[in-house]
mmCIF file of C-alpha atoms in Angstrom:
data_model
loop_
_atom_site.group_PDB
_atom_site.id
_atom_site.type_symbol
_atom_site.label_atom_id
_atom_site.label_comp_id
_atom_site.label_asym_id
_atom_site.label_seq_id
_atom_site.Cartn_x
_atom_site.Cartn_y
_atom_site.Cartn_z
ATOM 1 C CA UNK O 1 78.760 78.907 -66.866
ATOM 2 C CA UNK O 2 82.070 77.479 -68.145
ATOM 3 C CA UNK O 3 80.847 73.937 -67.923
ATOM 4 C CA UNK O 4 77.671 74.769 -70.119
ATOM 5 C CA UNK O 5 80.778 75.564 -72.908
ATOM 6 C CA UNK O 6 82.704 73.117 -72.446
ATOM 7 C CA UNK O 7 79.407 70.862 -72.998
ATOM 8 C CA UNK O 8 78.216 72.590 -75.852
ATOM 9 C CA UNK O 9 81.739 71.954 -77.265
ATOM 10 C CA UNK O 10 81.763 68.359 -76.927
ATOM 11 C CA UNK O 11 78.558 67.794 -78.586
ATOM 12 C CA UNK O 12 79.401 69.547 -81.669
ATOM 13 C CA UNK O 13 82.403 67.936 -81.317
ATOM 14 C CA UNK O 14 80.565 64.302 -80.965
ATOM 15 C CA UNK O 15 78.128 65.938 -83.827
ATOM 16 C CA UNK O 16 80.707 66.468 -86.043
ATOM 17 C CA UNK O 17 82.590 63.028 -86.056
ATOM 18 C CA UNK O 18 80.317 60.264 -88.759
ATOM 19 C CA UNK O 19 81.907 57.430 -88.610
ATOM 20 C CA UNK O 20 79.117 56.136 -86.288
ATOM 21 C CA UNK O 21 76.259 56.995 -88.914
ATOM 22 C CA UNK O 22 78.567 56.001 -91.586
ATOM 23 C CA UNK O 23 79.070 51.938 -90.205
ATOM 24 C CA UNK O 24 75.247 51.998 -89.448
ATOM 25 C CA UNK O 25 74.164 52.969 -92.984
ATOM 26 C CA UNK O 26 76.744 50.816 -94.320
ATOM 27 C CA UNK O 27 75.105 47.592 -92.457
ATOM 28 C CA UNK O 28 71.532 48.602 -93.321
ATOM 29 C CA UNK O 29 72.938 48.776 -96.970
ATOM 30 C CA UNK O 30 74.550 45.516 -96.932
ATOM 31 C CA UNK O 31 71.736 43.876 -95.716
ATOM 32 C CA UNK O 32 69.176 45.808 -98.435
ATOM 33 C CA UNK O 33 72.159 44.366 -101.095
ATOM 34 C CA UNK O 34 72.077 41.130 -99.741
ATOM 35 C CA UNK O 35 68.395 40.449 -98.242
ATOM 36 C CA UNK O 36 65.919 42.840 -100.397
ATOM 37 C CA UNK O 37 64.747 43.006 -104.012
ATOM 38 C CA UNK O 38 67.188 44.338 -106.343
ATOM 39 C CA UNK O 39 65.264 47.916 -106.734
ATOM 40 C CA UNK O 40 65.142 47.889 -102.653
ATOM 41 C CA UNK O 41 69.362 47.203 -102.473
ATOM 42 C CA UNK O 42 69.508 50.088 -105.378
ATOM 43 C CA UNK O 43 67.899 52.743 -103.448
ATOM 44 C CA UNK O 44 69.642 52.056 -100.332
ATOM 45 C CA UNK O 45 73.100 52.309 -102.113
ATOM 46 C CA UNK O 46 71.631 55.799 -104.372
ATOM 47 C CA UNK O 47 71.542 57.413 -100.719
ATOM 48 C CA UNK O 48 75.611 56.590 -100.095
ATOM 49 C CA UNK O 49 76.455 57.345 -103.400
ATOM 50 C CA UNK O 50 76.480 60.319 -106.374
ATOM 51 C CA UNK O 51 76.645 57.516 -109.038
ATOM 52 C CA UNK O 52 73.214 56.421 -110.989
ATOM 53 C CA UNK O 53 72.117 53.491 -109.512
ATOM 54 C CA UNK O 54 69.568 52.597 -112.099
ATOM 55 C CA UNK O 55 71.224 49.982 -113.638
ATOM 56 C CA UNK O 56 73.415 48.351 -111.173
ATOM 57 C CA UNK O 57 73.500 44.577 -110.638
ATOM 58 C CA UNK O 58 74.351 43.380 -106.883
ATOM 59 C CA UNK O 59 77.977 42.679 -107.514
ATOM 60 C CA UNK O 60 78.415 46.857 -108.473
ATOM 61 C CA UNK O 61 76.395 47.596 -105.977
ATOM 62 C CA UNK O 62 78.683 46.112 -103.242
ATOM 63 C CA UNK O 63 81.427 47.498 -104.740
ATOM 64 C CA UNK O 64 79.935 51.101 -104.858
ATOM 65 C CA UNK O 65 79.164 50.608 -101.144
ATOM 66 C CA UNK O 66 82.590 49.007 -100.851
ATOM 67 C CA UNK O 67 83.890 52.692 -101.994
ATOM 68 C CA UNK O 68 81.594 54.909 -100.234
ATOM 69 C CA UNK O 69 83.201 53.365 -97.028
ATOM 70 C CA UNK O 70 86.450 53.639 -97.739
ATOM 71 C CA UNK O 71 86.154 57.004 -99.488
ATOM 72 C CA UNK O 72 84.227 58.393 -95.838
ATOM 73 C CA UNK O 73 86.823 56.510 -93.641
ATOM 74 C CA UNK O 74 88.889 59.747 -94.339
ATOM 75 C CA UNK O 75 85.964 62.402 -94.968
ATOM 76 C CA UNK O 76 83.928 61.660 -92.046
ATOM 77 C CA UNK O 77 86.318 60.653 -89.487
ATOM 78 C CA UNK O 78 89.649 60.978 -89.914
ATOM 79 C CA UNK O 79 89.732 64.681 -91.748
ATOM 80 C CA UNK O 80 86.872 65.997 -88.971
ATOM 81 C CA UNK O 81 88.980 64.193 -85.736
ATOM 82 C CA UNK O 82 92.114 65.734 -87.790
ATOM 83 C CA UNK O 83 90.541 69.294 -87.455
ATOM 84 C CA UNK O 84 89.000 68.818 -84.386
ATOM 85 C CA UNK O 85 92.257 68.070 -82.519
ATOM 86 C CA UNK O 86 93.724 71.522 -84.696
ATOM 87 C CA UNK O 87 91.394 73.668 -84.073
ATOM 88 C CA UNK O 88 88.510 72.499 -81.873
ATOM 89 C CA UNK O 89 85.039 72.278 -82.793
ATOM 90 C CA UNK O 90 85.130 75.406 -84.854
ATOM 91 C CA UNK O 91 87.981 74.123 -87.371
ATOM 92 C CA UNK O 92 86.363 70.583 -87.334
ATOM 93 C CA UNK O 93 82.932 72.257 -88.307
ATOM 94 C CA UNK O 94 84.477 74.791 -90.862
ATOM 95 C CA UNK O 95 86.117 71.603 -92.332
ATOM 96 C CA UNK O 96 82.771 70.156 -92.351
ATOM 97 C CA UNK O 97 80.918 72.914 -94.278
ATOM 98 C CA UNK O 98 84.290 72.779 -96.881
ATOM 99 C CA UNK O 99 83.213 69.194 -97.148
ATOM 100 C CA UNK O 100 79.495 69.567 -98.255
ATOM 101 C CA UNK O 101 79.668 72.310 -100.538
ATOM 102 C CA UNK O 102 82.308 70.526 -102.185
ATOM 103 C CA UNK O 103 80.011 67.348 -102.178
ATOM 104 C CA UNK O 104 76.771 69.475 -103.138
ATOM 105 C CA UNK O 105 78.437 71.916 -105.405
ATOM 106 C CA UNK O 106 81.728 70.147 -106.667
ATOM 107 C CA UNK O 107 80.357 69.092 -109.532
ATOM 108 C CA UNK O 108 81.071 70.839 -112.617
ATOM 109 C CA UNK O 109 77.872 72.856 -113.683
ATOM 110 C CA UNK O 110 77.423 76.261 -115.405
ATOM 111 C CA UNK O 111 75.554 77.980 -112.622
ATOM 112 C CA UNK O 112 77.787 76.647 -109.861
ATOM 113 C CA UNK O 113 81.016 76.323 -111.642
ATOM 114 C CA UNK O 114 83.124 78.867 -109.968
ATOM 115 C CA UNK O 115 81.922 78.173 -106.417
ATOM 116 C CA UNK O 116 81.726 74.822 -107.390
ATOM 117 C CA UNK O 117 85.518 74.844 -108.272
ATOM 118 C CA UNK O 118 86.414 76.299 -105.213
ATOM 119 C CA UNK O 119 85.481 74.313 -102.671
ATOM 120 C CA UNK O 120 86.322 71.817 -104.403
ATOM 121 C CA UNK O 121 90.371 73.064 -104.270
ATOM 122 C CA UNK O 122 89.483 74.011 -100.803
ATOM 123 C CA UNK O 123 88.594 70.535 -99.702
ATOM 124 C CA UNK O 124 91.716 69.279 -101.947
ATOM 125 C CA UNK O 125 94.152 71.084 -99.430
ATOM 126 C CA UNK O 126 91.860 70.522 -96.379
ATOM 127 C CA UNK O 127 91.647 66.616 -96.494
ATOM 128 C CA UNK O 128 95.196 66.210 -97.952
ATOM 129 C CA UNK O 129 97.218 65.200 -94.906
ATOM 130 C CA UNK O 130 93.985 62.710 -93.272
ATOM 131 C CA UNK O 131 93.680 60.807 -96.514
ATOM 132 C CA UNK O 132 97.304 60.174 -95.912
ATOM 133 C CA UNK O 133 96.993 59.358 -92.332
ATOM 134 C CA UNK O 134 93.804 56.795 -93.105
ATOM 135 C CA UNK O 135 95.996 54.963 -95.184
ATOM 136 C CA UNK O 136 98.025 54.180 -92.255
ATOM 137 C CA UNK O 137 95.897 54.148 -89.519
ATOM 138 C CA UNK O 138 93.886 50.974 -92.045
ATOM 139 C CA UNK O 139 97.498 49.539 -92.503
ATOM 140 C CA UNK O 140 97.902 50.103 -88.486
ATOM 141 C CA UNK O 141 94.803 48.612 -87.646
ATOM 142 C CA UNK O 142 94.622 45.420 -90.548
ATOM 143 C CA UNK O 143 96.621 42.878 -88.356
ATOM 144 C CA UNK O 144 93.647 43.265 -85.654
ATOM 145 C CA UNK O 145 90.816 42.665 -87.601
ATOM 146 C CA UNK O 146 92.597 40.675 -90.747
ATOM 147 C CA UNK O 147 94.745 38.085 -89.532
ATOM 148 C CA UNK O 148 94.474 34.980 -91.738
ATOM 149 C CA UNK O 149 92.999 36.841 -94.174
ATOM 150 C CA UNK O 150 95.566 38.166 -96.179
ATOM 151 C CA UNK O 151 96.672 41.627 -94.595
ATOM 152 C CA UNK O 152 99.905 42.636 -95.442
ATOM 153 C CA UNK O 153 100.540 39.821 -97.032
ATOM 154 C CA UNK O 154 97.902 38.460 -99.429
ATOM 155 C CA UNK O 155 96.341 35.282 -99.282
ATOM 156 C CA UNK O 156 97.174 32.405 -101.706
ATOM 157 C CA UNK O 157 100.437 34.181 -102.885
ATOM 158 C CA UNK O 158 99.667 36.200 -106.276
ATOM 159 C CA UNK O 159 96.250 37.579 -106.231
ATOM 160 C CA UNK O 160 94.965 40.050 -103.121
ATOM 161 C CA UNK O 161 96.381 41.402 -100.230
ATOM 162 C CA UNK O 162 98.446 44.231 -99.299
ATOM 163 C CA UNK O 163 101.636 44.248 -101.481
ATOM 164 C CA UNK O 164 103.463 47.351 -100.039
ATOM 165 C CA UNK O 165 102.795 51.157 -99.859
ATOM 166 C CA UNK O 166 104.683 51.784 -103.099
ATOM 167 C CA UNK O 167 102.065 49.837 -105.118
ATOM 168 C CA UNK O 168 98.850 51.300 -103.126
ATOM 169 C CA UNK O 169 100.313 54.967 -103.214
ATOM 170 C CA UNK O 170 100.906 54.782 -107.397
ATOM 171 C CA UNK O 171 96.885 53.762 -107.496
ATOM 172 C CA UNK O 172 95.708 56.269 -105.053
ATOM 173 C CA UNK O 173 97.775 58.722 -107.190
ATOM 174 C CA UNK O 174 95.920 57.114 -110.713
ATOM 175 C CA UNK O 175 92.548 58.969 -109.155
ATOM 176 C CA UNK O 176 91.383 62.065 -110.219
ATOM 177 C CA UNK O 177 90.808 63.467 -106.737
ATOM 178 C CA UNK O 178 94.194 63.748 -104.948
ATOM 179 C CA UNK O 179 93.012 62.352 -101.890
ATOM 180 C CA UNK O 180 89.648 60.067 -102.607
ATOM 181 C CA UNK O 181 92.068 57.518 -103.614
ATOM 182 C CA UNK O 182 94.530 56.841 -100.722
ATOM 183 C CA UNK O 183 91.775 55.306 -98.373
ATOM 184 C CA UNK O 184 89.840 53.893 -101.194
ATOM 185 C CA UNK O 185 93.552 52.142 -102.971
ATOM 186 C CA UNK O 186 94.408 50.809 -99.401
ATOM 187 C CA UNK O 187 90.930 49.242 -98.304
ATOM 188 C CA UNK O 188 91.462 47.409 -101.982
ATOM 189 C CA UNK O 189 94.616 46.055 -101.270
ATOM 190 C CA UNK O 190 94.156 45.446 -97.503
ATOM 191 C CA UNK O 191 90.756 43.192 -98.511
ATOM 192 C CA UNK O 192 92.075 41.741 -102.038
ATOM 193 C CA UNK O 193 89.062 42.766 -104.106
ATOM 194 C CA UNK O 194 89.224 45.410 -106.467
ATOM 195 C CA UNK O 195 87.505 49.084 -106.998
ATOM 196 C CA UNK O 196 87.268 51.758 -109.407
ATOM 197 C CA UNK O 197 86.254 50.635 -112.996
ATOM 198 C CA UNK O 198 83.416 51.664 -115.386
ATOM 199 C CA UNK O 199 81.006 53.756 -113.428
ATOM 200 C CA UNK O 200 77.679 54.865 -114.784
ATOM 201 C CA UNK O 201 77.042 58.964 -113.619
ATOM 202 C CA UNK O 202 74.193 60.787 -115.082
ATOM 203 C CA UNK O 203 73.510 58.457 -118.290
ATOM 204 C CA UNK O 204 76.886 58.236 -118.731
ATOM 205 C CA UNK O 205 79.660 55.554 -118.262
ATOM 206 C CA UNK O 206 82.936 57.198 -116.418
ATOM 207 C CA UNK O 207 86.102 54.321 -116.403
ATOM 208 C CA UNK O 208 87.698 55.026 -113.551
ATOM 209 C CA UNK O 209 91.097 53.491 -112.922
ATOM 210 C CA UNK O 210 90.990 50.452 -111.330
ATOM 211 C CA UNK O 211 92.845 50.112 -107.578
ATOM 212 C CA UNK O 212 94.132 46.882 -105.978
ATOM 213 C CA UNK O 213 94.667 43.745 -107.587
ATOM 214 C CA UNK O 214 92.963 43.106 -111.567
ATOM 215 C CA UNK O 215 93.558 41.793 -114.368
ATOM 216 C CA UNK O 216 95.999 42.364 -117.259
ATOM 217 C CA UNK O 217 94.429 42.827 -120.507
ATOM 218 C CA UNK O 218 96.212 39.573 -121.581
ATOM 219 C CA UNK O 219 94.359 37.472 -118.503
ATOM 220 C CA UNK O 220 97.017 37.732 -116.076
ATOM 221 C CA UNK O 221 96.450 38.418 -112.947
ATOM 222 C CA UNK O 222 98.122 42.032 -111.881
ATOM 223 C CA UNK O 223 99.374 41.904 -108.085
ATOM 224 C CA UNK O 224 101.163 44.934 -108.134
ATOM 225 C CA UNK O 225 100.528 48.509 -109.582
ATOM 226 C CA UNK O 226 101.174 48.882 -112.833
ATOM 227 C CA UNK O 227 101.932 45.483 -113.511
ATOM 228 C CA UNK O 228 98.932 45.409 -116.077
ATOM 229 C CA UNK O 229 101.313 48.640 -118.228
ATOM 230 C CA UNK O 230 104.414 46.057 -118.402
ATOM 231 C CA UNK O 231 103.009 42.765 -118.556
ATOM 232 C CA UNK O 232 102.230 43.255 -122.456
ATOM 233 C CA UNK O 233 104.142 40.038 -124.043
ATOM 234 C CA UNK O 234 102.531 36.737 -123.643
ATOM 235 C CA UNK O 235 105.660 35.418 -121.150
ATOM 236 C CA UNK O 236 104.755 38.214 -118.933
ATOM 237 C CA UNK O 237 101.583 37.393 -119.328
ATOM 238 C CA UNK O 238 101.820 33.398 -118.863
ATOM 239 C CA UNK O 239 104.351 34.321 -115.949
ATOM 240 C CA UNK O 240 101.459 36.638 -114.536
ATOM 241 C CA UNK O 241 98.383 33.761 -115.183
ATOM 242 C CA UNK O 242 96.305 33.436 -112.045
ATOM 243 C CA UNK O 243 93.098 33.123 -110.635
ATOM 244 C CA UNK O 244 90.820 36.784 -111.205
ATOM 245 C CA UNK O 245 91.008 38.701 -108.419
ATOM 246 C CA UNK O 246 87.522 38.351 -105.947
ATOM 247 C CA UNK O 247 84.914 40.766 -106.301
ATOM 248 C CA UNK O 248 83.253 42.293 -103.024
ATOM 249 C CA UNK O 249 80.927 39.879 -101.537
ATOM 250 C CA UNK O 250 79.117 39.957 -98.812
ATOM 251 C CA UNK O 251 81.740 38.416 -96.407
ATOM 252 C CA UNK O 252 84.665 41.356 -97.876
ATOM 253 C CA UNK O 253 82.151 43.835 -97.077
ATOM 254 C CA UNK O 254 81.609 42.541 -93.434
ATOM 255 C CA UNK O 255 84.837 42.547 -92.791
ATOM 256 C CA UNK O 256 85.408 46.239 -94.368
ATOM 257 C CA UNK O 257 82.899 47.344 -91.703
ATOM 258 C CA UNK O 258 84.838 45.592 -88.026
ATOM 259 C CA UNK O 259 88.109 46.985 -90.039
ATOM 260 C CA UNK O 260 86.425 50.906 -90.519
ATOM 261 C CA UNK O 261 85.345 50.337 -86.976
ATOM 262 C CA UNK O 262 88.779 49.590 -85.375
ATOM 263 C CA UNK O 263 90.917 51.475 -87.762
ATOM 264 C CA UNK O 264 88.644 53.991 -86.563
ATOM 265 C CA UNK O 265 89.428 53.565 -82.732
ATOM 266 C CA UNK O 266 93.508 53.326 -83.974
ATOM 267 C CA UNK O 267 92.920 56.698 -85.552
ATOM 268 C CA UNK O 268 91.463 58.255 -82.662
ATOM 269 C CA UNK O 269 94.279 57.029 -80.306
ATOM 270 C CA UNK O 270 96.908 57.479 -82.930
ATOM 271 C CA UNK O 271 95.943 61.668 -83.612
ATOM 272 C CA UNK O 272 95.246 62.370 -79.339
ATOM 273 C CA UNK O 273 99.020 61.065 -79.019
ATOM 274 C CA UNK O 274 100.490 62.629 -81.083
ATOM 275 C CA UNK O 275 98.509 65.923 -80.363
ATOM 276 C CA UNK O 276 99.693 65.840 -76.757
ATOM 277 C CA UNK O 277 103.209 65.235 -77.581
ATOM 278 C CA UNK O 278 103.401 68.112 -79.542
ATOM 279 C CA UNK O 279 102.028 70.643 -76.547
ATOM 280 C CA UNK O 280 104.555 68.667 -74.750
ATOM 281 C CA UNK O 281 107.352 69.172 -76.695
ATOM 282 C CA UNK O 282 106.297 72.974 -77.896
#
């Protein structure tokens, strides 16, 4: 019967779309960082998260969950909805599959190198438009969920805040993934506390580069991108001298959460617009 189809495609449509799961896991985590022992809030984050969470104090381990949101804003919303709205449940699904092997086997090992290396291109080109598109649909959606709290325009004038695209695009582009970093550099920006950093993976420390606002090497405070490569005499510096940037607490990570949530519901409106524009216009 064609309404047994048509409901069969809008539960693997519903199936497919995590950013449900995603804010649910993301609470229970917060509240193992924030409420349990210190091996209970490490476990919790270890199932969000490739890194080793051995070793993690509570201040990494918000910001590791403050990454695995961002990072999933775009990988298990906005790319699926993207694909979805493309190609029905079949692209969003085949975008899906992309996704894990690239997660499961995108890691460089000898027996799963070339398949490894694959999907991991694959997923590159999939997810390269959405990670765009999250950045604005967070921008979009900050003035809802932010106001007072230094969206768009930072609170307390130097240090946090959103300080323009130009500054948040030449982080995302600092990543090593060409699209993990566009969600991920906005969320830091948006929120005022930092991400990216040393980050311990498999007994060993990877230094990631760091996105939103940080520090200068000479103790200034950096407010915009590469600030921290130009700021190198000690006027810059002095000129530069500010409070440190916050780290992820409790209350930044809260607030990450209602801002997924909406920027999530600004997404969803944002992409069925313009989908049905386009069939009007073609």
């Amino acid at each position: 019967a064609p309404w047994l189809g048509a409901l069969v495609a809008v539960y693997f449509a519903w199936a497919g779309l995590a950013l449900g799961s995603l804010l649910r896991e993301g609470r229970r985590t917060l509240h193992a960082i924030e409420h349990g022992t210190l091996d209970e809030a490490r476990t919790a984050v270890s199932m969000l998260v490739s890194r080793d969470t051995a070793q993690l104090d509570r201040p990494d381990l918000r910001r590791a969950l403050a990454e695995t949101l961002a990072e999933n804003f775009n990988d298990g919303f906005v790319a699926p909805f993207f694909w979805l709205l493309l190609g029905g449940p079949a692209a969003l699904w085949a975008y899906k599959a992309v996704s894990t092997m690239d997660s499961m086997w995108g890691y460089r090992t000898d027996r799963w190198r070339d398949l490894g290396r694959a999907c991991a291109r694959l997923d590159d080109v999939l997810a390269w438009l959405p990670a765009r598109l999250a950045v604005f649909f967070l921008w979009l959606s900050a003035p809802l969920v932010l106001a007072g709290k230094g969206a768009r325009g930072g609170p307390g004038g130097t240090h946090g805040g959103w300080q323009g695209f130009g500054p948040m695009a030449r982080d995302a582009r600092s990543m090593e993934s060409p699209n993990a970093g566009w969600p991920m550099s906005a969320a830091a920006w948006l929120h005022g506390a930092p991400m990216g950093g040393p980050t311990p993976y498999f007994g060993a420390v990877k230094h990631k580069p760091v996105l939103g606002p940080r520090m200068d090497a000479n103790g200034g405070c950096c407010t915009v991108a590469n600030a921290c490569d130009t700021a190198s005499s000690s006027a810059s510096a002095s000129a530069l001298a500010c409070a440190p940037p916050p780290a992820w607490d409790a209350e930044r990570l809260e607030g990450l959460l209602r801002h997924l949530r909406v920027a999530g519901l600004t997404a969803a409106v944002c992409l069925w617009a313009g989908t049905l524009l386009l069939r009007v216009l073609a």
